XYZ file of C-alpha atoms in Angstrom:
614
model
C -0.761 -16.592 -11.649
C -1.813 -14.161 -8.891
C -5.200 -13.321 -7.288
C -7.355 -10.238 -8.502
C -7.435 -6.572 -5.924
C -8.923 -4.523 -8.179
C -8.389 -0.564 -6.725
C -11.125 -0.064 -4.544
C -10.147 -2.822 -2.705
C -7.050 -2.347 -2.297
C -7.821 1.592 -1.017
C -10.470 -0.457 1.306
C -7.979 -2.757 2.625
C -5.211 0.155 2.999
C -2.727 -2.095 1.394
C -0.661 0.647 0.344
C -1.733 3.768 1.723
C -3.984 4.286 4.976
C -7.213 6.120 4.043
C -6.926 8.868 6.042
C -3.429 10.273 5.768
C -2.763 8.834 2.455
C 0.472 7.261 3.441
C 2.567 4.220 4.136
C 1.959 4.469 7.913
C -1.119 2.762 8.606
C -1.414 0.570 5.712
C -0.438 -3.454 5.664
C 2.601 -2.336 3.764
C 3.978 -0.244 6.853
C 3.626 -3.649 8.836
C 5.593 -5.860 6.262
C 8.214 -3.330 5.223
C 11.311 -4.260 7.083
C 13.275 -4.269 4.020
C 16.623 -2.481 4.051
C 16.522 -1.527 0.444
C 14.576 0.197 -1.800
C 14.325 -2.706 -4.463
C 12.806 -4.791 -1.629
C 10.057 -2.511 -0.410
C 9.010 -2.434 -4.556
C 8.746 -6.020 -4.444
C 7.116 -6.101 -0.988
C 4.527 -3.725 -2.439
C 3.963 -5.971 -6.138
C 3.754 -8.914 -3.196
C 1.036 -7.420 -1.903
C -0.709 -6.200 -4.732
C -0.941 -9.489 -6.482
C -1.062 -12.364 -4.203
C 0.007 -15.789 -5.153
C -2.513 -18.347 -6.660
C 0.155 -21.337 -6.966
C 0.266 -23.199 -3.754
C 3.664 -24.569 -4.264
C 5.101 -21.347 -5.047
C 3.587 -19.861 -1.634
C 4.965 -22.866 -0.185
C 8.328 -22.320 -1.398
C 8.398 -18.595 0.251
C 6.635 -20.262 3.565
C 9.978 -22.131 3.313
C 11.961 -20.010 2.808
C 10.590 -17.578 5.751
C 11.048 -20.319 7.777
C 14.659 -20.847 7.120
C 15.654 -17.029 8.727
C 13.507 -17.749 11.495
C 15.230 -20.801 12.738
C 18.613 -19.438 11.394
C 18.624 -16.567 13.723
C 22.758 -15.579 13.205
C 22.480 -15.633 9.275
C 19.387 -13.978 9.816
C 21.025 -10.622 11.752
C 23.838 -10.834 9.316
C 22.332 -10.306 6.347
C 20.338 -7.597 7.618
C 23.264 -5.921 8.247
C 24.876 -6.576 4.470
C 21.835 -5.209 3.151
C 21.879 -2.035 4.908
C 24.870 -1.754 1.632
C 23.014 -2.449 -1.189
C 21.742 0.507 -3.244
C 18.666 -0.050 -5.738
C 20.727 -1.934 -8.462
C 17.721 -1.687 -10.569
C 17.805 2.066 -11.359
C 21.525 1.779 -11.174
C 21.458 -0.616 -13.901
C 19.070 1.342 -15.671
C 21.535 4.085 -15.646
C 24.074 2.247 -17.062
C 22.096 1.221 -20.167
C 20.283 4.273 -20.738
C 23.988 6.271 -20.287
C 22.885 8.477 -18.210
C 25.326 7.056 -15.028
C 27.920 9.413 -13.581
C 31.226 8.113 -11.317
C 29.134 8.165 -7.925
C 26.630 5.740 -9.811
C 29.880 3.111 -10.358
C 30.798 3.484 -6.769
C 27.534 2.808 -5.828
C 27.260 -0.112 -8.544
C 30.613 -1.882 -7.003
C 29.600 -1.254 -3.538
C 25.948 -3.234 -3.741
C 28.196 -5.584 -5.724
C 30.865 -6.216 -3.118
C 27.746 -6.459 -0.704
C 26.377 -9.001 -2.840
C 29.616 -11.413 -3.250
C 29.837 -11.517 1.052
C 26.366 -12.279 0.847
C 26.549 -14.882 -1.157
C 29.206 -16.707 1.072
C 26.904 -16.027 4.050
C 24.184 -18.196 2.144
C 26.896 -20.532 0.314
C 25.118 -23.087 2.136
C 21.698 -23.065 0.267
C 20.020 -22.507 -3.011
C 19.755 -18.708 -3.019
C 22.343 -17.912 -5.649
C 22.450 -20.910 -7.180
C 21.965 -19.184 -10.599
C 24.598 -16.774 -10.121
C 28.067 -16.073 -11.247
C 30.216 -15.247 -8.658
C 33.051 -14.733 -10.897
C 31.162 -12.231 -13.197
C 30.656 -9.578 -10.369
C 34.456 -10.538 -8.745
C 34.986 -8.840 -12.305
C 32.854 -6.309 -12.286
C 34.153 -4.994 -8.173
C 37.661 -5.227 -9.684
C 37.344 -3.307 -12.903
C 35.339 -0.430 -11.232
C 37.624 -0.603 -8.038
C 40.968 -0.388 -9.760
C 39.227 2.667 -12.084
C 37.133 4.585 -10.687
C 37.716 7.183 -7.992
C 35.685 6.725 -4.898
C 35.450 10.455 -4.478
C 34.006 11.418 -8.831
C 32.507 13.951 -8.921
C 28.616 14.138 -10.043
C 29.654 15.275 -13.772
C 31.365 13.494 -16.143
C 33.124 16.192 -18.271
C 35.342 17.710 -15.551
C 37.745 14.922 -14.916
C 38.575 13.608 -11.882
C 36.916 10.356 -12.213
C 39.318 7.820 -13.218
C 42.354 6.904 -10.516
C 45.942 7.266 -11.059
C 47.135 4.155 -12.166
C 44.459 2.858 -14.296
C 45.870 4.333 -17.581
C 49.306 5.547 -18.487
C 48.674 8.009 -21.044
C 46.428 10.143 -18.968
C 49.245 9.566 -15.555
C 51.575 11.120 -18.174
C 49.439 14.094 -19.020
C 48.595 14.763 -15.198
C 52.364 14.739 -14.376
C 53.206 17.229 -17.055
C 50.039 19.613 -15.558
C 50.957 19.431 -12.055
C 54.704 19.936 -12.836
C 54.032 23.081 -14.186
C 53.348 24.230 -10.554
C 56.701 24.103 -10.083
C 57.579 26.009 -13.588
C 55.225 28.728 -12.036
C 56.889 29.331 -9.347
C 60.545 29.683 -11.051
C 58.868 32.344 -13.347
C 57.989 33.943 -10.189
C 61.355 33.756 -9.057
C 62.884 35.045 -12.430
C 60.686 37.996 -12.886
C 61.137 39.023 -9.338
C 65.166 38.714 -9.654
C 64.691 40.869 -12.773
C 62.566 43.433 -11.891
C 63.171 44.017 -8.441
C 59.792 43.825 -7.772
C 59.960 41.230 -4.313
C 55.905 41.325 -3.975
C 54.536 40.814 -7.433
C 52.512 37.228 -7.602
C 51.796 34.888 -10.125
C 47.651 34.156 -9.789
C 44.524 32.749 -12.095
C 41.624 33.168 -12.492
C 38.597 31.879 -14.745
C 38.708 35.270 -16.369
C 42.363 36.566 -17.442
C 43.791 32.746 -16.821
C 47.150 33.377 -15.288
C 48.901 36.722 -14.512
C 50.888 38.472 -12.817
C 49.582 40.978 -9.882
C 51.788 44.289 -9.224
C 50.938 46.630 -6.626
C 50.917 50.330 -7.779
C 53.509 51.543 -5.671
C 55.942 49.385 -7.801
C 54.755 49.809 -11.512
C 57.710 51.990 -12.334
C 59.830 48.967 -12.030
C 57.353 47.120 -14.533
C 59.804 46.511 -17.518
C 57.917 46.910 -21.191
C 57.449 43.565 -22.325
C 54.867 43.523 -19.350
C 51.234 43.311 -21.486
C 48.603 45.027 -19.016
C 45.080 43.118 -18.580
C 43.589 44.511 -16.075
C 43.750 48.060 -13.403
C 42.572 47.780 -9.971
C 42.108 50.391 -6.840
C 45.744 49.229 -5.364
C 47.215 47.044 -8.177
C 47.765 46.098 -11.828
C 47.534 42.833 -13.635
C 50.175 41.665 -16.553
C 50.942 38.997 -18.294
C 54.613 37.556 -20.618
C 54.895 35.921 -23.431
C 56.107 33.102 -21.353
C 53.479 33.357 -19.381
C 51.036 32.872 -22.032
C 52.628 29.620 -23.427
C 52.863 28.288 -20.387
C 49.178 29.004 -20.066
C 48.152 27.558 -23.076
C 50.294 24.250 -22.446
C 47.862 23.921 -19.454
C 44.556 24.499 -20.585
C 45.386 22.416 -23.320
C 46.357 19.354 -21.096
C 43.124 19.882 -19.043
C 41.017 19.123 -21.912
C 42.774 16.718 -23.134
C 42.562 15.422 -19.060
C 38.797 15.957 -19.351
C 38.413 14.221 -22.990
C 40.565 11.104 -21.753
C 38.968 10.618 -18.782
C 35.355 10.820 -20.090
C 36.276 8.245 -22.625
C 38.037 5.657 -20.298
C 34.706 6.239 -18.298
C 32.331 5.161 -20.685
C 34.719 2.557 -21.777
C 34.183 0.810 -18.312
C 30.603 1.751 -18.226
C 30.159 -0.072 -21.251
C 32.202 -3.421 -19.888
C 29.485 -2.882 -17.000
C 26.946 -3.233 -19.379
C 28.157 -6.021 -20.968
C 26.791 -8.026 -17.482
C 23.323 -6.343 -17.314
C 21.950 -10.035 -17.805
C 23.874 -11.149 -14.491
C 23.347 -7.456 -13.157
C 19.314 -8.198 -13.303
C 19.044 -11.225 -11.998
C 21.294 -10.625 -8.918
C 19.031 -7.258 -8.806
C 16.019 -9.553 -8.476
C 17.855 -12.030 -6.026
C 18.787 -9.302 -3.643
C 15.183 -7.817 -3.892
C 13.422 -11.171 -2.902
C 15.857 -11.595 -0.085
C 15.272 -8.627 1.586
C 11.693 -9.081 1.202
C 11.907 -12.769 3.146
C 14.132 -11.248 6.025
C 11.881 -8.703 6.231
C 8.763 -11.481 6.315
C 10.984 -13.325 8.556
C 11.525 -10.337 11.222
C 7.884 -9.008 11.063
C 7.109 -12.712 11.964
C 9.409 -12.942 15.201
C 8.387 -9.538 16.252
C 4.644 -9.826 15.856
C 3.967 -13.344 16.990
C 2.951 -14.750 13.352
C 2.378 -17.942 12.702
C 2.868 -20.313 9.450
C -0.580 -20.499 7.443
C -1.804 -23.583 5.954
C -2.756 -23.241 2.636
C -4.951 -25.790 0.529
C -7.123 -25.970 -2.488
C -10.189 -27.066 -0.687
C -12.988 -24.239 -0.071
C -13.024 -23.288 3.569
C -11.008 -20.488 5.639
C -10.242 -21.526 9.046
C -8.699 -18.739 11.271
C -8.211 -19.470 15.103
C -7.479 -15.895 17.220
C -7.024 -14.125 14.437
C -5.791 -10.548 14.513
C -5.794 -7.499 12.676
C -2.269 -6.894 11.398
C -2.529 -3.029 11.688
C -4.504 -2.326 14.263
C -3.077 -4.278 16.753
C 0.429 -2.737 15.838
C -1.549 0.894 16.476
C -3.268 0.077 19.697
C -0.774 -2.953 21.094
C -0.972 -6.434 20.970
C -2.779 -6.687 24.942
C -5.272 -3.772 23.775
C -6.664 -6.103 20.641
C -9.490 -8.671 20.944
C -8.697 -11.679 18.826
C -11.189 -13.331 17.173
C -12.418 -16.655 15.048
C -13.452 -16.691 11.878
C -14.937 -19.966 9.378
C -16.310 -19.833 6.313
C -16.915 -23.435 4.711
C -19.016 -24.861 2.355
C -21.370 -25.406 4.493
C -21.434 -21.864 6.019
C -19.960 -19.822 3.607
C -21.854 -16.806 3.733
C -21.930 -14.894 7.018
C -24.773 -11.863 8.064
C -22.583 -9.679 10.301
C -24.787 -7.750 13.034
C -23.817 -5.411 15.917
C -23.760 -1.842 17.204
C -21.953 0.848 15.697
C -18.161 1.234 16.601
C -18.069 -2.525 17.557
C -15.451 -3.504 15.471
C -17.321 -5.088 12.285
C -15.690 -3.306 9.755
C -12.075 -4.317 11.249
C -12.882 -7.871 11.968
C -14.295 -8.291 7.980
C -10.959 -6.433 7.050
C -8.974 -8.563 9.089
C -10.541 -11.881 7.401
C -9.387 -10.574 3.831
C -6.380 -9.334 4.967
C -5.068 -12.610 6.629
C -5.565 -14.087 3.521
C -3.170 -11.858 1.471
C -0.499 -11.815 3.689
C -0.819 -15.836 3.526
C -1.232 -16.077 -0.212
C 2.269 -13.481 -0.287
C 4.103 -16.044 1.370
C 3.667 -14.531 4.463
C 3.266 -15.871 7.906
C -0.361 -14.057 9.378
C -1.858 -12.902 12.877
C -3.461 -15.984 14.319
C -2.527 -19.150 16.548
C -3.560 -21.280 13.705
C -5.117 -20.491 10.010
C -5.927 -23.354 7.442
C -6.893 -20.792 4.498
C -7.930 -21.798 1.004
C -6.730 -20.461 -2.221
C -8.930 -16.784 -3.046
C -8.867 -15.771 -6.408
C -10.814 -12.340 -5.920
C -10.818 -10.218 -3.318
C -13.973 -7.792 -3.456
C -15.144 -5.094 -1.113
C -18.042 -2.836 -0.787
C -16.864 -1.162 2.364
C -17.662 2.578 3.394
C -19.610 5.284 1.890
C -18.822 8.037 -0.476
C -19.921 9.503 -3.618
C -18.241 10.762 -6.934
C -18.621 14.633 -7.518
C -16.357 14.325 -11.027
C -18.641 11.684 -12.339
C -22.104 12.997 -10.819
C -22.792 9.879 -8.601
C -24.454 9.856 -5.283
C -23.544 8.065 -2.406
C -25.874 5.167 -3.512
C -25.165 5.102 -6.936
C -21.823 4.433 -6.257
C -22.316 1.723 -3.711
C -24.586 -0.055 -6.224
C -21.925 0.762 -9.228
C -19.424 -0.902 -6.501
C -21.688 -3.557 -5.677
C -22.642 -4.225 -9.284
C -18.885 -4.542 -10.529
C -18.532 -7.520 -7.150
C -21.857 -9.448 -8.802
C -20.325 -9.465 -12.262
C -17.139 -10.416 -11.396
C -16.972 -13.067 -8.610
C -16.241 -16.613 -8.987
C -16.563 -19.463 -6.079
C -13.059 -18.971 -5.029
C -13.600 -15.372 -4.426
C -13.668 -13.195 -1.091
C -16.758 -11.287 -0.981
C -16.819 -8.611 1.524
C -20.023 -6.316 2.038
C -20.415 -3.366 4.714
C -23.798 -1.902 5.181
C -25.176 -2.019 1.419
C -28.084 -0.468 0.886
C -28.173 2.382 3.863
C -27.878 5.202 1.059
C -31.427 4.422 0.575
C -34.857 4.262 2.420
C -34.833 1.503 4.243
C -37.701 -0.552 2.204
C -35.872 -0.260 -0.626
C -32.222 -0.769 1.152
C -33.609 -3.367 3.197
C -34.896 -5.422 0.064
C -31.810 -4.641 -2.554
C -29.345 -5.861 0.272
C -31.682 -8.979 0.956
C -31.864 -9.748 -2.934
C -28.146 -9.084 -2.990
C -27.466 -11.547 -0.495
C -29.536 -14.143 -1.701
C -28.178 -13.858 -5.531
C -24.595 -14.235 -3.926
C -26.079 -17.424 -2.162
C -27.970 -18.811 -4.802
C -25.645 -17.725 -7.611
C -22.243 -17.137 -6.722
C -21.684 -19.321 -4.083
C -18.669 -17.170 -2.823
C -17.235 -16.941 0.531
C -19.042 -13.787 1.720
C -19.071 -11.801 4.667
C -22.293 -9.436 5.198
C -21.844 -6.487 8.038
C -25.609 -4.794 8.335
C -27.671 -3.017 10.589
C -30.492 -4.321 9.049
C -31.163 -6.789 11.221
C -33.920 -7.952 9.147
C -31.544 -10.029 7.136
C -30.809 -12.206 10.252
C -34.154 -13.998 8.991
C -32.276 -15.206 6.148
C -30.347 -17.922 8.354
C -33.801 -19.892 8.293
C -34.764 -19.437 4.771
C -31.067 -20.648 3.734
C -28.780 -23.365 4.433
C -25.136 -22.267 3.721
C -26.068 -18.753 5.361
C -25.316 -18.348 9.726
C -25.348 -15.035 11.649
C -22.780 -13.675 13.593
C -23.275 -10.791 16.046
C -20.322 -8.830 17.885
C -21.245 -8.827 21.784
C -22.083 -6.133 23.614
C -21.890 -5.722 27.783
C -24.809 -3.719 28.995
C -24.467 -2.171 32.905
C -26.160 0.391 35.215
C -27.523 2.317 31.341
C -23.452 2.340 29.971
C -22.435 0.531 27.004
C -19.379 -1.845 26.507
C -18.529 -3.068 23.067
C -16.684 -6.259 23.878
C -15.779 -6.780 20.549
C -15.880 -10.674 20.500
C -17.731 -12.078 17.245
C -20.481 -15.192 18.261
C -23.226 -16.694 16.804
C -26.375 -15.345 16.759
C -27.999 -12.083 15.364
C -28.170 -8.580 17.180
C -31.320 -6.820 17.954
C -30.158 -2.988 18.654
C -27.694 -0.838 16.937
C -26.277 1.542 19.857
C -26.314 4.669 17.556
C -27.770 6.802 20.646
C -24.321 5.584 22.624
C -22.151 5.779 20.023
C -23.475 9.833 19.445
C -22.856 10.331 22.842
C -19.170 8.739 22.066
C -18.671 11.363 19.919
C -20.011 14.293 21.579
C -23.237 15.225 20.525
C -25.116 17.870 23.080
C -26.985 16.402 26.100
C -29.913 17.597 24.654
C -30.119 16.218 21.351
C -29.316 13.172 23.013
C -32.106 12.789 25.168
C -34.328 13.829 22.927
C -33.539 11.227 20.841
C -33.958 8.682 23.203
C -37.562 10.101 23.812
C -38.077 9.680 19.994
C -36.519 5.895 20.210
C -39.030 5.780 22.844
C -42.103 6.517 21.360
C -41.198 5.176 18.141
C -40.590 1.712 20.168
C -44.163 1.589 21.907
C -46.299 2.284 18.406
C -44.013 -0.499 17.026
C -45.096 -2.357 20.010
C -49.012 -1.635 19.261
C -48.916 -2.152 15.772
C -47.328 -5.527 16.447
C -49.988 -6.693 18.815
C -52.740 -5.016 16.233
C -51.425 -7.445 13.298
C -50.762 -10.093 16.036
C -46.754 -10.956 15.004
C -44.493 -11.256 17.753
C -41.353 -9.736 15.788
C -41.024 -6.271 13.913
C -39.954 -7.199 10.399
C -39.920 -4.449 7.754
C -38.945 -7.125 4.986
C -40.698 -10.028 6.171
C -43.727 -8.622 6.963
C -44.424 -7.752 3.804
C -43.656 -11.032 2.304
C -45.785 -12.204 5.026
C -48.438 -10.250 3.980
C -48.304 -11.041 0.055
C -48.718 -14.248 0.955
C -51.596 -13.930 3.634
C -53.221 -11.592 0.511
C -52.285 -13.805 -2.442
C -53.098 -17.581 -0.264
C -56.722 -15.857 1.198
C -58.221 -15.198 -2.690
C -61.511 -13.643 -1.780
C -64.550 -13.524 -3.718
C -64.960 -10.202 -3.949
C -61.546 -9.822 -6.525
C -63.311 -12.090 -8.581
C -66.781 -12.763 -7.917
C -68.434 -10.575 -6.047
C -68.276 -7.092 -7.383
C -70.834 -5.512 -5.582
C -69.915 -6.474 -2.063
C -69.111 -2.406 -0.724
C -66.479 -4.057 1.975
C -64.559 -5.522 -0.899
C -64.698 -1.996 -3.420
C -63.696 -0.004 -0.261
C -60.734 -1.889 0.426
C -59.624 -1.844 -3.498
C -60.373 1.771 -3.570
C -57.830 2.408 -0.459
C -55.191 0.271 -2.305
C -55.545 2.033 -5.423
C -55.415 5.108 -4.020
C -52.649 4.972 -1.390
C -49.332 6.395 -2.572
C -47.174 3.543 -1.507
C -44.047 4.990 -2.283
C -43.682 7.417 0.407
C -45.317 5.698 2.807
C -43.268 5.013 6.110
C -42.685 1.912 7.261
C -45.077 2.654 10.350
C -47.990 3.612 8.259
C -47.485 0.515 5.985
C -48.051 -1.370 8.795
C -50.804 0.615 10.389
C -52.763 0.153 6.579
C -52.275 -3.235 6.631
C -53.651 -3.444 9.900
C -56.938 -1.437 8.603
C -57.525 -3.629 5.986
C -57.301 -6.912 8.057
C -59.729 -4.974 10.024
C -61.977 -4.754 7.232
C -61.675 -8.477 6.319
C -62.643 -9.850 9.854
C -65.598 -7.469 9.964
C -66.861 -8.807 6.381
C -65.878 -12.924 7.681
């Protein structure tokens, strides 16, 4: 029933947690979360980590998002009831596990009284349809009229259950507090006896009760006094009567403590008796708080209502990053189109460095959860079908606990995305292959991309700076670059981050160094490298007369020049020198660590060779 993010997607997408600071802020969660309880940011977060697949039940939330947005009063007031609701969840799971203490109760009949106005707010619609009012009146009355609203955090110390609720235990607390009053006509007695006007009748944990005599008056201390303790200025006693009286008190405590422990598990156990009704008002409050909270984020961000269908193509009109443009603000963002259909469903992504590819491909997938969560999406329209994968190769790192290089785990990544899509999957590739020399990166992310075409058939999205693979537009129907545009004036660059058709031809990486602060020198020195490097490219192409630089499909040009020209000395003539010189060279060149430049200047020599022998 839901749509697959395996983990590295979702720590690619920031779901959850942003990359970098490993938290909530920055992630799509911290966008969505406007819940006012904790049971609704869990659900926001299971939302989000397993999208919907059924249209009509994404419908039904799309519905239902729809109803707080037009109902703007109901709306404000039921953010405001659930500001009361504690996580009845792990309150609930207190309760059956036994481990709940008097505050827990409170809590419990507080989210429920919460609950009931809540329900009256919404009596109007199908919300708590499945509810039983009358079960939780119950439950708010039997914890209300029992429970003290100031229990402490144990539950063997008493002073849980109100006055009122049982008569036994009212008894036994009258007879304990009237000996207050049987205290202080001892101290009256032995003071009229004795003489002694200061003595005092105190307790403590210790010695219980006593009474305190200070030394200038123990000569008046009659016999019968029992000493406990001596002190610097005083003396401690205690009477027989004293000692019954004690004893009559610390017995009704416990008996106190026992009672009250017992009538407190005696409602806790009536509470469970409703767990069933408990759960499912749990889950009702959870989902609700999670719609307001879709409903809000919608108002305050400028989200509209997604379309969703079962047909193949993804439609998005200005769409929008949902974090970014909450981090930089709404004017700041560039919004931008996106369509992948059947007929162009697999997209080469080109542009400079730092021009936005990574967030725009990010923003594509992203869109798409929110709309298959049943929530509304960054964009002045979006007709998005169904995704039942989402799967990202984005970023580079390797694995130091598992031994893998940088490139073994993009290929592990890229490997797991092969075996794993279907048609109705989200395909999302950044830069595969660059771990590599670029031969071999070049062709793996070509083969890659034409496997997904031929194979898959998956909605894909391709970011490279091999621009190489822009040739793949002609050699494939369903595949169409895109290029993010770039402003070029008086030698500064401007990354106007607006995606367009077309291919890119330069990469920026000498800007986007000086971006981030690389020494003058370094820099120009690397643009007197670019420079040469530029001009022998330049040569060699006018040497081997091709009028683009194509690391990829030169060489397939040249395979087939070779294989399509079949001369006679490969098969005929043996003896022709021309013919064993240029096998020799082959043979013997160490193409493997060859650079791209003198691949091209050796195929150049041996073209050479074959116009002198024509």
């Amino acid at each position: 029933n839901y749509a697959d993010i395996n983990s590295i997607t979702r720590k690619n997408l920031e779901l959850t947690k942003s990359q970098r600071e490993k938290t909530v802020y920055g992630s799509l969660l911290w966008v969505l979360d406007k819940c006012k309880s904790s049971m609704g940011t869990r659900l926001l977060k299971r939302y989000i980590n397993n999208p919907l697949l059924d249209i009509e039940e994404i419908t039904k939330r799309q519905n239902d998002v729809q109803y707080f947005i037009d109902n703007i009063l109901v709306r404000e007031d039921l953010k405001e009831k659930l500001e009361n609701i504690y996580d009845l969840e792990r309150l609930l799971g207190k309760v059956i596990f036994g481990s709940e203490n008097g505050k827990d109760l409170t809590a419990l009949k507080n989210t429920v009284k919460a609950s009931i106005e809540i329900i009256q707010i919404l009596k109007d619609t199908s919300f708590f349809n499945d509810i039983n009012i009358n079960v939780l009146i119950g439950i708010y009355r039997l914890i209300d009229e029992s429970i003290d609203e100031n229990a402490p955090f144990t539950v063997r110390e008493g002073n849980i259950i109100k006055r009122g609720y049982n008569a036994e235990l009212d008894e036994i607390y009258k007879i304990m507090n009237s000996g207050k009053d049987f205290l202080l006509e001892i101290e009256k007695k032995e003071k009229e006896a004795t003489g002694i006007k200061n003595m005092k009748i105190k307790y403590n944990k210790v010695f219980g009760y006593f009474i305190e005599v200070t030394k200038s008056n123990l000569d008046m201390v009659p016999d019968t006094y029992i000493r406990k303790q001596t002190l610097t200025n005083a003396e401690r006693f205690v009477t027989p009567e004293l000692k019954k009286y004690e004893d009559t008190i610390i017995n009704s405590k416990a008996k106190i403590e026992d009672m009250e422990y017992y009538l407190f598990k005696e409602v806790s156990t009536k509470v469970k008796e409703c767990k069933t009704d408990l759960v499912k008002l749990a889950e009702k409050l959870a989902y609700l708080d999670v719609i307001v909270s879709f409903s809000t984020v919608a108002i305050e961000n400028d989200y509209i209502r997604p379309e969703i269908t079962n047909d193949f193509s993804i439609d998005i009109k200005d769409g929008r990053h949902p974090v970014v443009e909450k981090l930089i603000g709404r004017s700041d963002f560039v919004s931008n189109d996106t369509l992948l259909t059947e007929k162009e469903r697999f997209t080469v992504l080109t542009g400079p460095n730092m021009s936005g590819k990574s967030t725009y491909m990010k923003q594509v997938a992203l869109i798409s959860i929110m709309a298959q969560t049943g929530s509304y999406v960054p964009a002045s329209s979006a007709k998005l079908s169904v995704v039942d994968k989402y799967l990202t190769r984005i970023g580079a790192s390797d694995d130091i606990l598992t031994g893998q290089s940088t490139f073994m785990v993009e290929m592990s990544e890229v490997s797991n995305i092969i075996n794993n899509a279907t048609e109705r999957s989200l395909i999302i590739l950044d830069e595969v292959g660059r771990g590599t020399s670029t031969f071999d990166g070049v062709s793996i992310a070509t083969a890659i991309s034409e496997y997904i075409h031929e194979k898959i058939k998956a909605k894909t999205i391709f970011a490279t700076h091999y621009h190489e693979l822009t040739e793949l537009e002609n050699r494939y129907e369903n595949i169409v670059n895109y290029r993010i545009e770039v402003e070029e004036k008086a030698g500064k660059v401007m990354f106007l981050r607006n995606i367009v058709k077309g291919g890119a031809d330069k990469s920026y990486g000498i800007e986007v160094a000086k971006f981030a602060g690389l020494p003058k020198e370094i820099l120009h020195e690397s643009k007197k490298i670019l420079h040469r490097l530029e001009q022998k490219k330049e040569l060699i192409e006018k040497t081997i007369d091709v009028h683009q630089l194509s690391l990829f499909g030169q060489v397939i040009e040249a395979q087939e020049s070779y294989q399509g020209y079949n001369p006679d000395f490969y098969t005929e003539d043996k003896t022709d020198k021309v013919a064993e010189e240029i096998i020799y060279d082959i043979e013997s060149k160490d193409v493997n660590n060859m650079t791209p430049m003198e691949a091209l200047k050796f195929l150049s020599e041996i073209k050479a060779k074959l116009e002198e022998k024509k």
